Coordinates of C-alpha atoms and ligand atoms in Angstrom, one line a residue:
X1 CA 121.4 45.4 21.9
X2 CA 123.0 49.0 22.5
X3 CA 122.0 50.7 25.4
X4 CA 120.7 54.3 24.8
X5 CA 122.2 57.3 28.3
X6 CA 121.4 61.0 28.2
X7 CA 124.6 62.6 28.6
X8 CA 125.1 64.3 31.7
X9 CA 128.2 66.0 31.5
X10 CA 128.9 68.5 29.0
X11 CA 130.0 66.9 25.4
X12 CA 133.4 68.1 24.5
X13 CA 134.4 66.1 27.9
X14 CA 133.0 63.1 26.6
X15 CA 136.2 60.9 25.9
X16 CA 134.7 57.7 24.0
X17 CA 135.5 56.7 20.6
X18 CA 133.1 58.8 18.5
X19 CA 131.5 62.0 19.1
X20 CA 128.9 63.0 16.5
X21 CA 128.5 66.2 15.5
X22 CA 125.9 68.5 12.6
X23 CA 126.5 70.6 9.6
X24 CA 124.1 72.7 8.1
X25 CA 123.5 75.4 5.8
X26 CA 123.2 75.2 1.8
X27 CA 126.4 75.6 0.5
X28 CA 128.8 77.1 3.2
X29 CA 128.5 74.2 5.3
X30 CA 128.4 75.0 9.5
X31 CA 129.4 73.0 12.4
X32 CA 126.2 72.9 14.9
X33 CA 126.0 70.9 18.3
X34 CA 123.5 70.9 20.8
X35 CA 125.4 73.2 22.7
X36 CA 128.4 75.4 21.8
X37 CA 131.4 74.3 20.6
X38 CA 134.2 75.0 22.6
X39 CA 136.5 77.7 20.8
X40 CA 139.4 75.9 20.2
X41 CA 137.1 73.1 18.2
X42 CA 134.8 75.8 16.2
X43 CA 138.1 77.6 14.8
X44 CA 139.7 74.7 14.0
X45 CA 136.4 73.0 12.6
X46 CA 135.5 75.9 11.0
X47 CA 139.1 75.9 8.7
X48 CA 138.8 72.4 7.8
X49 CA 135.2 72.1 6.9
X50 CA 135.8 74.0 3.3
X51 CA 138.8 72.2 2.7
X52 CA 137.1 68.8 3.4
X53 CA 134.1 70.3 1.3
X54 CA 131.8 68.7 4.1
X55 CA 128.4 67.3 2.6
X56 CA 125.5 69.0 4.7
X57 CA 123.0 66.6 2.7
X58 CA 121.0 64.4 5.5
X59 CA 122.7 61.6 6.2
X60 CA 126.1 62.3 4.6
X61 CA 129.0 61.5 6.8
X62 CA 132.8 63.1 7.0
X63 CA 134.8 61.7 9.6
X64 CA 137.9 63.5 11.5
X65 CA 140.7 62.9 14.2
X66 CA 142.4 64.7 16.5
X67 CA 140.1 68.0 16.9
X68 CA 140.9 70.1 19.1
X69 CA 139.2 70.7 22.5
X70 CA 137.5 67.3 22.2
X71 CA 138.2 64.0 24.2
X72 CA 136.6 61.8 21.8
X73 CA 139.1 59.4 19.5
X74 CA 137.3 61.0 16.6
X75 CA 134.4 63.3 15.2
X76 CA 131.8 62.1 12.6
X77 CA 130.3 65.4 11.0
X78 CA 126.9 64.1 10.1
X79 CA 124.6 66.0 7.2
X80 CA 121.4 68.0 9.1
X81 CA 120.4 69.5 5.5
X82 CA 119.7 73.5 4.8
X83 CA 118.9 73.8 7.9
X84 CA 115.1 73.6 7.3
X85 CA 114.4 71.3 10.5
X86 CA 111.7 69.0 12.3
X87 CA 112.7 65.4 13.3
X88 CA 112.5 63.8 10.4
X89 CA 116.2 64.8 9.3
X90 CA 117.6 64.3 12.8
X91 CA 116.1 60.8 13.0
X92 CA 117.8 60.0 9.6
X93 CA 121.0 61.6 10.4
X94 CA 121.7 60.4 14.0
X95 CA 120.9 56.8 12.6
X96 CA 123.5 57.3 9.7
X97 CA 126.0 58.7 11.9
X98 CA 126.1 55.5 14.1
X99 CA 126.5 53.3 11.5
X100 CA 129.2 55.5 10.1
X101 CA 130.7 55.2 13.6
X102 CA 131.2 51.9 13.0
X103 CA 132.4 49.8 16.4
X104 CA 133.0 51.4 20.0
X105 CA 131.3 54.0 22.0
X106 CA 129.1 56.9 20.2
X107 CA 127.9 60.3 21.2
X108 CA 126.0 62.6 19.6
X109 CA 125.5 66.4 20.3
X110 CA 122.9 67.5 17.9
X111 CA 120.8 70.8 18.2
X112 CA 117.1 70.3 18.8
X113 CA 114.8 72.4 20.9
X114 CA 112.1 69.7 21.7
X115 CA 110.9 66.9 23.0
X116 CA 110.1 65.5 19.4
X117 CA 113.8 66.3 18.2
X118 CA 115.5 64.5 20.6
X119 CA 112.8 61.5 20.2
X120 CA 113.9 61.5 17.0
X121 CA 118.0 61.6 17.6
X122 CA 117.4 58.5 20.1
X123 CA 115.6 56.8 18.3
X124 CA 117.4 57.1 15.0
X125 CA 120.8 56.8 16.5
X126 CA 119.9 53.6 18.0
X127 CA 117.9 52.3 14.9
X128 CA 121.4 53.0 13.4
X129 CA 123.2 50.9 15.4
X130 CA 120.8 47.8 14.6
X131 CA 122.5 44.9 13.3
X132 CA 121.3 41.1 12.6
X133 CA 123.5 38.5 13.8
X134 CA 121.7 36.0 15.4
X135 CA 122.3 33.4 12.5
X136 CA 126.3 34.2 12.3
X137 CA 128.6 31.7 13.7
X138 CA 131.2 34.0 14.6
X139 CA 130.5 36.1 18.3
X140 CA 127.8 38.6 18.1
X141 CA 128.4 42.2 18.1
X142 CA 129.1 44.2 21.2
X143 CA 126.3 45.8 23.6
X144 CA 127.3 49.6 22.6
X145 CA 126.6 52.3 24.6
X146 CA 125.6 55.4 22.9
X147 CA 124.9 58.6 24.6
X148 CA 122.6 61.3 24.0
X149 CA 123.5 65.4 25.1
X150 CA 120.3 67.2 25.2
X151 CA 120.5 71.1 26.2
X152 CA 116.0 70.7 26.7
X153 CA 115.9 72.0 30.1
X154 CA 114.2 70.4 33.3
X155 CA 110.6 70.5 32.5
X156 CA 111.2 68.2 29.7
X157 CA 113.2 65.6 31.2
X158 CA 115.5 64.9 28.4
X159 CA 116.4 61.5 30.6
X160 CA 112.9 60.0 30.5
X161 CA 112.7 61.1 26.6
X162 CA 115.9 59.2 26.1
X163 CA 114.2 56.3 28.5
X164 CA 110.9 56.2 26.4
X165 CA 112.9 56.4 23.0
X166 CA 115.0 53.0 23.9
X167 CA 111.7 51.2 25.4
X168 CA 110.3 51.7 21.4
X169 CA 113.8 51.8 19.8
X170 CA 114.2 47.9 21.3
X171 CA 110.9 47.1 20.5
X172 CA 111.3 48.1 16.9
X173 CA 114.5 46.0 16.7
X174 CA 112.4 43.1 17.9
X175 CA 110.3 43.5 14.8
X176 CA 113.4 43.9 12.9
X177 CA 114.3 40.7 14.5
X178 CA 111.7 38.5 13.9
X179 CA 111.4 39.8 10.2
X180 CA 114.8 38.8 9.5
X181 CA 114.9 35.5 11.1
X182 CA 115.4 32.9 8.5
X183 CA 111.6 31.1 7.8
X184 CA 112.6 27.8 8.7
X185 CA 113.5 28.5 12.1
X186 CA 110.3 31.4 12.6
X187 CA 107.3 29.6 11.9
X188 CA 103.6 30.1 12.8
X189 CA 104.7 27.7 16.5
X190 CA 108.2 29.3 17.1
X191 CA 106.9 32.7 16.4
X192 CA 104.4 32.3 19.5
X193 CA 106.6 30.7 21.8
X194 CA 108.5 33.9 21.5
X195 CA 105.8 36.2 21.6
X196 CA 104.8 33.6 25.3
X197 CA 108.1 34.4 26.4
X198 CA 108.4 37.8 26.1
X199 CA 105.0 38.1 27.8
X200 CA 106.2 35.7 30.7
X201 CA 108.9 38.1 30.8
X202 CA 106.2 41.3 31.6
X203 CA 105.6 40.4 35.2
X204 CA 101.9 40.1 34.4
X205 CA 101.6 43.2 32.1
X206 CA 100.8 41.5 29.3
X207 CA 98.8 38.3 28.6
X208 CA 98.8 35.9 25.6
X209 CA 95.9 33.4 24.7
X210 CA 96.7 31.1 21.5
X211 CA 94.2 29.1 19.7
X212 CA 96.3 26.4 17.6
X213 CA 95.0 24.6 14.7
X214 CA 92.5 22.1 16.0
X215 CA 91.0 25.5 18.0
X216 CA 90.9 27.3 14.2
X217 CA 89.1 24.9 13.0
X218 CA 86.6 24.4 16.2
X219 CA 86.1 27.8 16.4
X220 CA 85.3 28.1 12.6
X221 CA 88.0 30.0 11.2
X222 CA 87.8 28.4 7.6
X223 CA 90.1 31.7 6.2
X224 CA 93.5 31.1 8.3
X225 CA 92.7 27.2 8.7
X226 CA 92.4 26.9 4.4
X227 CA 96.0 28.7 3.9
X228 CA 97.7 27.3 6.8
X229 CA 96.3 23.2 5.3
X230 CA 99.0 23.3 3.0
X231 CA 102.2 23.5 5.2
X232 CA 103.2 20.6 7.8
X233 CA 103.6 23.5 10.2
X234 CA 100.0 23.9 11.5
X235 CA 98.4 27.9 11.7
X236 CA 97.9 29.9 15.0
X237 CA 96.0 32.8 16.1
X238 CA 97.9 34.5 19.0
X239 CA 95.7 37.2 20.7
X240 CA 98.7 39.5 23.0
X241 CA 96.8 41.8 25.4
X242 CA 98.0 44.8 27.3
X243 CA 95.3 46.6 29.4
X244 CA 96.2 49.3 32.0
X245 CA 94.5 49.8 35.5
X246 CA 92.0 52.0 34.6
X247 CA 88.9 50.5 32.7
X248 CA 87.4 53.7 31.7
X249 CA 89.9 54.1 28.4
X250 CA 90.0 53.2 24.9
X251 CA 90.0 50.0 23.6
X252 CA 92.2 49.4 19.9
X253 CA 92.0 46.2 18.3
X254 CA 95.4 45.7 16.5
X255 CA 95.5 42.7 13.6
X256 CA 98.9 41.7 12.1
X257 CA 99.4 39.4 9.0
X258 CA 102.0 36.9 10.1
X259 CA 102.3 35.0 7.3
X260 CA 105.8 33.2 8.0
X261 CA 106.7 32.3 4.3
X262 CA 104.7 33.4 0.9
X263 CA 105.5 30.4 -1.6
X264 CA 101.8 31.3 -3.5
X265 CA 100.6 28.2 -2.3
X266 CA 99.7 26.1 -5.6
X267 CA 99.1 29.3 -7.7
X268 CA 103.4 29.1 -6.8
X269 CA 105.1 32.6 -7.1
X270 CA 108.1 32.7 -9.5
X271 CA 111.1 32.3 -7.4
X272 CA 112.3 35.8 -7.9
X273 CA 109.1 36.8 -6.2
X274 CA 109.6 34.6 -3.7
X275 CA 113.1 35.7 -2.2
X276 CA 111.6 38.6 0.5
X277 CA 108.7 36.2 1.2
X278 CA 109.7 35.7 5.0
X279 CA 109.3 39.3 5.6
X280 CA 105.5 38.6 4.6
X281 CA 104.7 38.2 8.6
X282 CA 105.9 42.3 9.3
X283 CA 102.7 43.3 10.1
X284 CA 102.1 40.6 12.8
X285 CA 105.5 41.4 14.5
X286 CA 105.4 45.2 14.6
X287 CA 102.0 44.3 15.9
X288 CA 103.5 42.2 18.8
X289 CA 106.2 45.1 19.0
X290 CA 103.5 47.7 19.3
X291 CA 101.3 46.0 22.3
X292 CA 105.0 45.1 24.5
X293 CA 105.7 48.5 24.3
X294 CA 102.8 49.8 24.8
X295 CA 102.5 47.9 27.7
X296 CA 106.3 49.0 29.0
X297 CA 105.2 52.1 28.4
X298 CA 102.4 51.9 30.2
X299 CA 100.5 54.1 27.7
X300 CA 96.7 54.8 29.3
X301 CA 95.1 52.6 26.4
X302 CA 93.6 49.0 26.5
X303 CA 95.5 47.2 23.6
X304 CA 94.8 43.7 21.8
X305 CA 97.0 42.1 19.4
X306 CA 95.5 39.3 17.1
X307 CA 98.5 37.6 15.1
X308 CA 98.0 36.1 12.0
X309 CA 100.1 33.7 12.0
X310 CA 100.4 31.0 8.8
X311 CA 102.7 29.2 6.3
X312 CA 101.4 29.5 2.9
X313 CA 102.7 26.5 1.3
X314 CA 101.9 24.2 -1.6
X315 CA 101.4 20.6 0.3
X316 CA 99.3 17.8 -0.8
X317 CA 96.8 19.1 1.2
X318 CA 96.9 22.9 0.1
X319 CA 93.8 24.6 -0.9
X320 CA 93.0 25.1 -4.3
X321 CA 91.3 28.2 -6.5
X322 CA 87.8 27.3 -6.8
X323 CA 87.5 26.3 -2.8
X324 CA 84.7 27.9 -0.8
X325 CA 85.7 28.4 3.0
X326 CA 83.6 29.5 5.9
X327 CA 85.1 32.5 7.7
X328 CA 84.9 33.0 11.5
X329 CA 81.5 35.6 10.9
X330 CA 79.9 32.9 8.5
X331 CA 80.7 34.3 5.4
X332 CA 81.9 32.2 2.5
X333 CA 84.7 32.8 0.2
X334 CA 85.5 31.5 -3.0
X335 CA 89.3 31.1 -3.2
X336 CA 90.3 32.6 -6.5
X337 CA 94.3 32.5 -6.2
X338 CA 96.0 31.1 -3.1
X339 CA 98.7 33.7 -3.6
X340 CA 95.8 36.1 -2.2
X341 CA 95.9 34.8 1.3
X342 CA 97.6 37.8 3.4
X343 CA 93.2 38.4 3.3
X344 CA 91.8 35.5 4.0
X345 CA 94.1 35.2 7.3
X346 CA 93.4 39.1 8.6
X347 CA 89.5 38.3 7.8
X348 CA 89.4 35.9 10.4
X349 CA 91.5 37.8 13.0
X350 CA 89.3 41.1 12.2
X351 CA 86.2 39.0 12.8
X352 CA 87.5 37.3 16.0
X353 CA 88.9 41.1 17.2
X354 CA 85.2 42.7 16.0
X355 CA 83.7 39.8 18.5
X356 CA 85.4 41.9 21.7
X357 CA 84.0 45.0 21.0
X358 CA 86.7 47.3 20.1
X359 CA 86.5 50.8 19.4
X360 CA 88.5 50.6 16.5
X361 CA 90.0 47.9 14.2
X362 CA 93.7 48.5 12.8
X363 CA 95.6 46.2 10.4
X364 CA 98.8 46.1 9.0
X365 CA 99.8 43.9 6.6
X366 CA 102.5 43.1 3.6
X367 CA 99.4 42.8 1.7
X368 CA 99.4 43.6 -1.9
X369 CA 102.9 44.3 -4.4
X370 CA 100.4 46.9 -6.1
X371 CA 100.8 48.6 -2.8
X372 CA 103.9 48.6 -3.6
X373 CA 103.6 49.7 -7.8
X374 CA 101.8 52.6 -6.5
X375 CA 103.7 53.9 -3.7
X376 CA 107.0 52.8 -4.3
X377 CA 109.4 50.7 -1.8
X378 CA 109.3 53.5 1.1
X379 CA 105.6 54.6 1.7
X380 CA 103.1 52.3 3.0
X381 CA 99.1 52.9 2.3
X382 CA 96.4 53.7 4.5
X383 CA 93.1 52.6 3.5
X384 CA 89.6 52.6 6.0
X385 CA 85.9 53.2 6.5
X386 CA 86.5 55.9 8.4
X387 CA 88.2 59.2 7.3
X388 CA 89.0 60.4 10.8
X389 CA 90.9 57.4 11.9
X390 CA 92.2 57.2 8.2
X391 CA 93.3 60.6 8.9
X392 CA 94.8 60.0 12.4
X393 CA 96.7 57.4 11.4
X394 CA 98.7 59.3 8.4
X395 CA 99.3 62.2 11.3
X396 CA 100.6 59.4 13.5
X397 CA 102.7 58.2 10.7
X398 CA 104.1 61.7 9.5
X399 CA 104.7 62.1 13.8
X400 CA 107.1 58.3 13.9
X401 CA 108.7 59.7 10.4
X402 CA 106.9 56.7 8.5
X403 CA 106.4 58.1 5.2
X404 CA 102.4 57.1 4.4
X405 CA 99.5 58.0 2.4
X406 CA 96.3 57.8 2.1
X407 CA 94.1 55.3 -1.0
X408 CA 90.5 55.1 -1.4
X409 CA 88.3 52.0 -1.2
X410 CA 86.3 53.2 -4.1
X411 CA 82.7 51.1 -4.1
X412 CA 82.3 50.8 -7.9
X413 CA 85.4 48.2 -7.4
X414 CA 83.3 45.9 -4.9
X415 CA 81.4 44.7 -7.6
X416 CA 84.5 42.9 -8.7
X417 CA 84.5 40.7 -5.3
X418 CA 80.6 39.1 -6.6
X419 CA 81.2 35.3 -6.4
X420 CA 78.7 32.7 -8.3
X421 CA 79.2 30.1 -6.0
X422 CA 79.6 31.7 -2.7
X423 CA 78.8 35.0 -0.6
X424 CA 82.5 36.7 -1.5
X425 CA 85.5 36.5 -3.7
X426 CA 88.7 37.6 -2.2
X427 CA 89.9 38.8 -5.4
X428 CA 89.0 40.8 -8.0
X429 CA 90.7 41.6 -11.5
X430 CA 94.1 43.5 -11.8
X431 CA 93.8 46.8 -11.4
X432 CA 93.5 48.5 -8.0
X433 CA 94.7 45.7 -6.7
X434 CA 95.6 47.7 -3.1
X435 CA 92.1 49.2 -3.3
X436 CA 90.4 45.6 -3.6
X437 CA 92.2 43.5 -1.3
X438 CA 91.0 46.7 1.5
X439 CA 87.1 46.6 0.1
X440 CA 87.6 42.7 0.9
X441 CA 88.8 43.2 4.5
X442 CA 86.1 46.3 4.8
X443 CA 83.0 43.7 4.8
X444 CA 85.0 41.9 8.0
X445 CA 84.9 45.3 10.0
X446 CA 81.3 45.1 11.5
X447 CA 79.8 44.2 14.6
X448 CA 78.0 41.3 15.4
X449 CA 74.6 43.6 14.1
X450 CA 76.9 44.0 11.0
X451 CA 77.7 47.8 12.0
X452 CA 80.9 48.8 10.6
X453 CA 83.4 49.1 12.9
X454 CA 85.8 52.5 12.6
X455 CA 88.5 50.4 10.8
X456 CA 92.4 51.5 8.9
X457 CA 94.3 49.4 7.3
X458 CA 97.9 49.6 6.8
X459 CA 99.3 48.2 3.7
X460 CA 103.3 47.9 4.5
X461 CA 104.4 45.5 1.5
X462 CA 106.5 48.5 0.5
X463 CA 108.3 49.9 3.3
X464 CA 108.5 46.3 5.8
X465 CA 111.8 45.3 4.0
X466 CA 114.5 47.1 2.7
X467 CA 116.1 45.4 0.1
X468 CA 118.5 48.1 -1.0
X469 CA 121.2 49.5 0.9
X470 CA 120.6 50.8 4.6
X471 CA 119.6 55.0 4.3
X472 CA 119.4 57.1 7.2
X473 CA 118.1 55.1 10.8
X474 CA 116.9 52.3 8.0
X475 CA 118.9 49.2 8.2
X476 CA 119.1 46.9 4.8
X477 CA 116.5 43.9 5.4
X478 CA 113.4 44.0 8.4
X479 CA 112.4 47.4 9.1
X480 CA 110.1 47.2 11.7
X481 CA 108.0 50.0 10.0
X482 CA 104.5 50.7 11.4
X483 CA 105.4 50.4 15.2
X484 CA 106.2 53.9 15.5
X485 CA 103.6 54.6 13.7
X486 CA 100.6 52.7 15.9
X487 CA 102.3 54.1 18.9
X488 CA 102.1 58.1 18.2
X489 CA 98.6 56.8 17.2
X490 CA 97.7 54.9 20.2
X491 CA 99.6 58.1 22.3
X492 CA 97.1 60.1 20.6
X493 CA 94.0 58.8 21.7
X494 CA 95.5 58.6 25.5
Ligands
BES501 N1 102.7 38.8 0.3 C1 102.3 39.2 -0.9 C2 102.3 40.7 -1.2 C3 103.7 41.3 -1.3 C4 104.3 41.4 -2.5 C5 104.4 41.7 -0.2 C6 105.6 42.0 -2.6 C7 105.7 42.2 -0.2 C8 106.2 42.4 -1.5 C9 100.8 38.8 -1.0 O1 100.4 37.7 -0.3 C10 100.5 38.5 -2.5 O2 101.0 37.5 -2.9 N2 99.7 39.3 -3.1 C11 99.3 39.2 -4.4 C12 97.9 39.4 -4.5 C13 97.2 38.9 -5.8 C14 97.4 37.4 -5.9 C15 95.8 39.3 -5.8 C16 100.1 40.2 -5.3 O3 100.3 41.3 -4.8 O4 100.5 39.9 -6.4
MN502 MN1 100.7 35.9 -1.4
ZN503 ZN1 101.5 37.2 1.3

């Protein structure tokens, strides 16, 4: 992992290997630091920048040697746009500038004049610097260090911004992690004996309470127990708690679909469907992600993680369509296609979260590809019974630069879920295929009086892996999308 240090010293001093630097402006492209240049550097910059016709689109690189009045080996000139600000170009340009870095030491110097823009630098410039190595033979990648200047005066503590940003930037790469780690080494047991270590690891911050599969099906939790029956490798519910001193605060229920691989079950996917299918337990890792930092953070909010955690494969004891399971809340299901089962597994982690009380219920989930047909590969949906928390979470979202939006659960479509054999389908027909799979999770949002719990739901099918190149702070592969997202949110209720 790279280790993220405000810069104390001024930047032109700086004498590592790369020093990254801005340009702005729509045509006539201009050299921009977070403090100015020395004069030697901004004439000589200045008279090559034309020459070189230097991109200023986000994220575009241009790399230089031997500039004057700088110790750094060399200067990447990174893309800030016209100029027409807020984080979200920072974040994507101080993560593309990293990884045009390439090895050794990296600075960046980047104008900002909050606490949000140099969140975002941080952040992105470590989220740059990501890189997945664990199954390659040859050594892993150095630690690198990579230095933030910020000109934000006292009040703001630039060094505990940096601090904060790496406590979520490393969390986010654990997300990244687990997404990317092959599926036959992360399964539904492997994946909690990480999330036990890590909480072993949090000097009694955090606590971790697993119910394996002879507890699933004690407990009554037909939904997870049915998908997991077809894989030798038994389900698991892992509940990861964070709570801080006081008592008097908010309590969020978080619930992450940790499916570990997505064959279909019997109703099999076509292989091409089936490449990405060990990203399909995202939402259960930034979950995880979320409550560790959370509790590092020691944010003023009572947090509970239920992971989903399944293999959704088609053994000789798989469940079929036409099954009728028993949920955790005693409703029955009629299993209509097993490749529906991202549903029946957050169902039963919903109902066992709604039995604690919560104040609010929030899912995320690689739920649905028409998610994904709607919104495209980069923009996750945001579904709910209750507008203001639907609403807080798309500000939360737009806050982490997560691009999300808003779907309806339109009631005309629950109609579609009526079963003639049992209380629920968990499917209905094609279209609004998003919108059905939320109206299915909506009846699992209620109290024990059957009061709906305030409830959002966080389709990330889209935007959890990046199959294209890497863009901005994105890497190619796990994205760990959603964590910065539930964080601004859970900030926001602090
Ligand atoms: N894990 C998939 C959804 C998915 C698709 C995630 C593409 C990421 C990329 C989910 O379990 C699934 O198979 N959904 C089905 C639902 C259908 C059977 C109602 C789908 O989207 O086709
Ligand atoms: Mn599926
Ligand atoms: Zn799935």
């Amino acid at each position: 992992m790279p280790s993220l240090i405000h810069g104390s010293r001024s930047f032109p001093a700086w004498s590592g290997r790369t020093l990254v630097l801005g340009v702005t402006g729509a045509g006539d492209a201009t050299v921009v630091a977070g403090a100015d240049l020395p004069k030697a550097t901004a004439k000589h910059l200045a008279s090559v920048v034309p020459v070189l016709e230097v991109s200023t689109k986000v994220g575009d690189t241009t790399t230089l040697a031997a500039v004057p009045g700088v110790s750094a080996d060399k200067v990447v000139l990174v893309g800030l746009g016209e100029g027409e600000g807020g984080s979200d170009p920072l974040r994507r340009a101080a993560g593309a500038a990293v990884r045009a870095a390439g090895k050794g030491s990296v600075a960046l110097s980047l104008p900002h004049t909050d606490e949000a823009g140099l969140t975002a630098i941080a952040e992105g410039a470590f989220s740059g610097a990501y890189a997945f190595t664990a199954h390659k033979s040859a050594a892993p990648t150095e630690d690198r260090e990579i230095t933030v200047f910020s000109e934000l005066g006292r009040k703001d503590s630039p060094k505990d911004v940096i601090a904060r940003a790496e406590t979520v930037a490393r969390n986010v790469a654990w997300a990244r992690d687990l997404v990317n780690t092959a599926p036959n080494l992360l399964y539904p047991q492997s994946f909690t004996e990480q999330v036990q270590q890590v909480a072993k690891a949090s000097s009694g911050k955090l606590t971790v309470e697993v119910l394996d599969d002879e507890a699933l099906v004690a407990g009554g939790f037909g939904g997870i127990v049915g998908v997991g029956q077809g894989s030798s490798r038994p389900p698991r519910i892992v509940t990861l708690s964070y709570a801080p001193r006081s008592k008097k605060v908010p309590h969020v229920a978080l619930v992450g679909k940790g499916i570990t691989f997505d064959t279909g079950g019997v109703c099999i996917k076509p292989s091409a469907g089936m490449t990405t299918m060990k990203s399909d337990m995202a939402g259960a890792a930034a979950v995880a992600a979320t409550v560790v930092a959370a509790a590092e953070l020691g944010l003023p909010i009572a947090v509970t993680g239920y992971l989903c955690l399944a293999e959704n494969m088609p053994g000789g004891n798989a469940q079929r369509p036409g099954d009728v399971v028993t949920m955790r809340n005693g409703t029955t299901v009629e299993i209509i296609d097993t490749d529906a089962e991202g549903r029946m597994v957050l169902a039963d982690g919903m109902a066992l979260a709604a039995e604690s009380g919560p104040d609010q219920i929030v899912d995320v989930a690689t739920l649905t590809g028409a998610c994904v047909v709607a919104l495209g590969p980069k923009i996750f949906g945001v579904m709910g019974n209750d507008d203001a928390l639907r609403t807080a979470i798309t500000v939360a979202s737009e806050r982490a630069d997560e691009a999300s939006w808003p779907l309806p659960l339109p009631a005309d479509l629950r109609s579609g879920l009526d079963s003639a054999v049992a209380d629920i389908a968990h499917k209905g027909d094609r279209w609004g295929g998003a919108l059905t799979a939320g109206l299915f999770l909506q009846e699992f949002a209620k109290d024990s009086s059957g009061e709906q719990i305030p409830w959002a739901h966080l389709d990330i099918a889209g935007p959890s892996f990046n199959e294209g190149s890497p863009w901005g702070h994105v890497p190619k592969g796990g994205t760990g999308v959603a964590v910065g997202t539930l964080l601004a949110h859970l900030t926001s209720l602090a």
